[in-house]
CSV table of C-alpha atoms in Angstrom, one decimal:
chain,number,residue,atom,x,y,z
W,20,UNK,CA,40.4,80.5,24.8
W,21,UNK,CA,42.0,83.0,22.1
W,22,UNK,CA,40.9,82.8,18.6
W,23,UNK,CA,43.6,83.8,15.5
W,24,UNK,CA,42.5,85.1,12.5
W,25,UNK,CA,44.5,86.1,8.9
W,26,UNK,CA,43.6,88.9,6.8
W,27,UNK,CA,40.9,86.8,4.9
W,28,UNK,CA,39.3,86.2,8.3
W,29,UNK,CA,40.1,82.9,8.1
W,30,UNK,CA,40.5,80.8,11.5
W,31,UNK,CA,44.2,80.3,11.5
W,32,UNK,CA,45.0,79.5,15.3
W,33,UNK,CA,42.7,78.4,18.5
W,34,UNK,CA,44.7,78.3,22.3
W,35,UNK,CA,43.1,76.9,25.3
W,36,UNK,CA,44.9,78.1,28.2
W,37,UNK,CA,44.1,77.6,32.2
W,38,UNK,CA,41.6,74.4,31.0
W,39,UNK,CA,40.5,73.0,34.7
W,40,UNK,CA,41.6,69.7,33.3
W,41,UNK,CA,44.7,70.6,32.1
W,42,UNK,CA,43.9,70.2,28.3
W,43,UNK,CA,45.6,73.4,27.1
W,44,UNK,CA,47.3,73.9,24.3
W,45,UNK,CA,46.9,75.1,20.2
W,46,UNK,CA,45.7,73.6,17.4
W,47,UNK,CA,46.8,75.9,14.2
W,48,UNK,CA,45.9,75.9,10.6
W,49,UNK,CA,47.5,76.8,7.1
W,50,UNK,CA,45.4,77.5,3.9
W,51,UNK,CA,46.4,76.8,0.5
W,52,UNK,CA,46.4,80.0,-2.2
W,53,UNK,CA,42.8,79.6,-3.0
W,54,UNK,CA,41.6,79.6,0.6
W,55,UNK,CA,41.4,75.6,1.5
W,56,UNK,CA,42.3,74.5,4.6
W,57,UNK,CA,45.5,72.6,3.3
W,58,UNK,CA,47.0,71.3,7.1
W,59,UNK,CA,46.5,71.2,10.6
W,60,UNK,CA,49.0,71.3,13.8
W,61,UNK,CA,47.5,70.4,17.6
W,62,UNK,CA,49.1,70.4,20.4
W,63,UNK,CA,46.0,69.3,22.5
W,64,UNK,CA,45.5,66.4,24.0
W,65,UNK,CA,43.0,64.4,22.5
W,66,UNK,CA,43.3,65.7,19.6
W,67,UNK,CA,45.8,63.6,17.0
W,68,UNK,CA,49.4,65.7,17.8
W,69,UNK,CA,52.1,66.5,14.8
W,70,UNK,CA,50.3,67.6,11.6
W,71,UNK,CA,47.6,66.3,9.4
W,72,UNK,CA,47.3,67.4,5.8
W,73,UNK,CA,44.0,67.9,3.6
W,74,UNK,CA,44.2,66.5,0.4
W,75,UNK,CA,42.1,68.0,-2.4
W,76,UNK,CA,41.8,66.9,-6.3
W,77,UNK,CA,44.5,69.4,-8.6
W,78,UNK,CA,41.0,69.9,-10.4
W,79,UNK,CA,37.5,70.3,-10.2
W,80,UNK,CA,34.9,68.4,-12.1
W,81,UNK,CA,31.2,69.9,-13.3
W,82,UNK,CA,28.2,67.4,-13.5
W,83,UNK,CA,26.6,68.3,-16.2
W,84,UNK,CA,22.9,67.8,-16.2
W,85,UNK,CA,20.0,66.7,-18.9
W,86,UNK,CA,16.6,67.8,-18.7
W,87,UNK,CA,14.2,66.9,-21.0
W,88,UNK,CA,11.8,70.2,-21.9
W,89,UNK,CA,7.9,69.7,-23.2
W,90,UNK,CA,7.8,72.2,-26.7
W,91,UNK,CA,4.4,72.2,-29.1
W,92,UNK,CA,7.0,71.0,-31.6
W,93,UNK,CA,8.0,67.8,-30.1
W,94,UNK,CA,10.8,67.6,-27.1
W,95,UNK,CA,14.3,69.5,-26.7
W,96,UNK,CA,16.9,68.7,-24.6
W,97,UNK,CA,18.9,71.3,-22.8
């Protein structure tokens, strides 16, 4: 088994070689600019061959939250 890494130290490759079974071969994997895991590419067996795309939203969305806050003065929100 060899690991590949990119300068982020980011998994980019796994090989299985000499597998008793006979399942070798790689699965690989390509990260977008900000460091998602945007595709993958197998070659193993058991493991869905070709490539298989992530898909993430364009943007992301903040929850905002409401607490309600005892004050001598009556209640706040905040």
């Amino acid at each position: 088994m060899a690991y590949g890494y990119d300068n982020d130290y980011r998994l980019t490759s796994e090989a299985i070689t000499n597998d008793p079974a006979g399942n070798n071969g790689t699965v690989s994997y390509v990260y977008d600019p900000v460091g998602n895991r945007f595709s993958m590419t197998s070659t193993l067996s058991g493991v869905p061959g070709g490539t298989f795309s992530y898909v993430f939203p364009l943007f992301s969305y903040v929850s905002i939250a409401s607490q309600s806050l005892a004050s001598p003065f009556g209640s706040a929100s905040g």
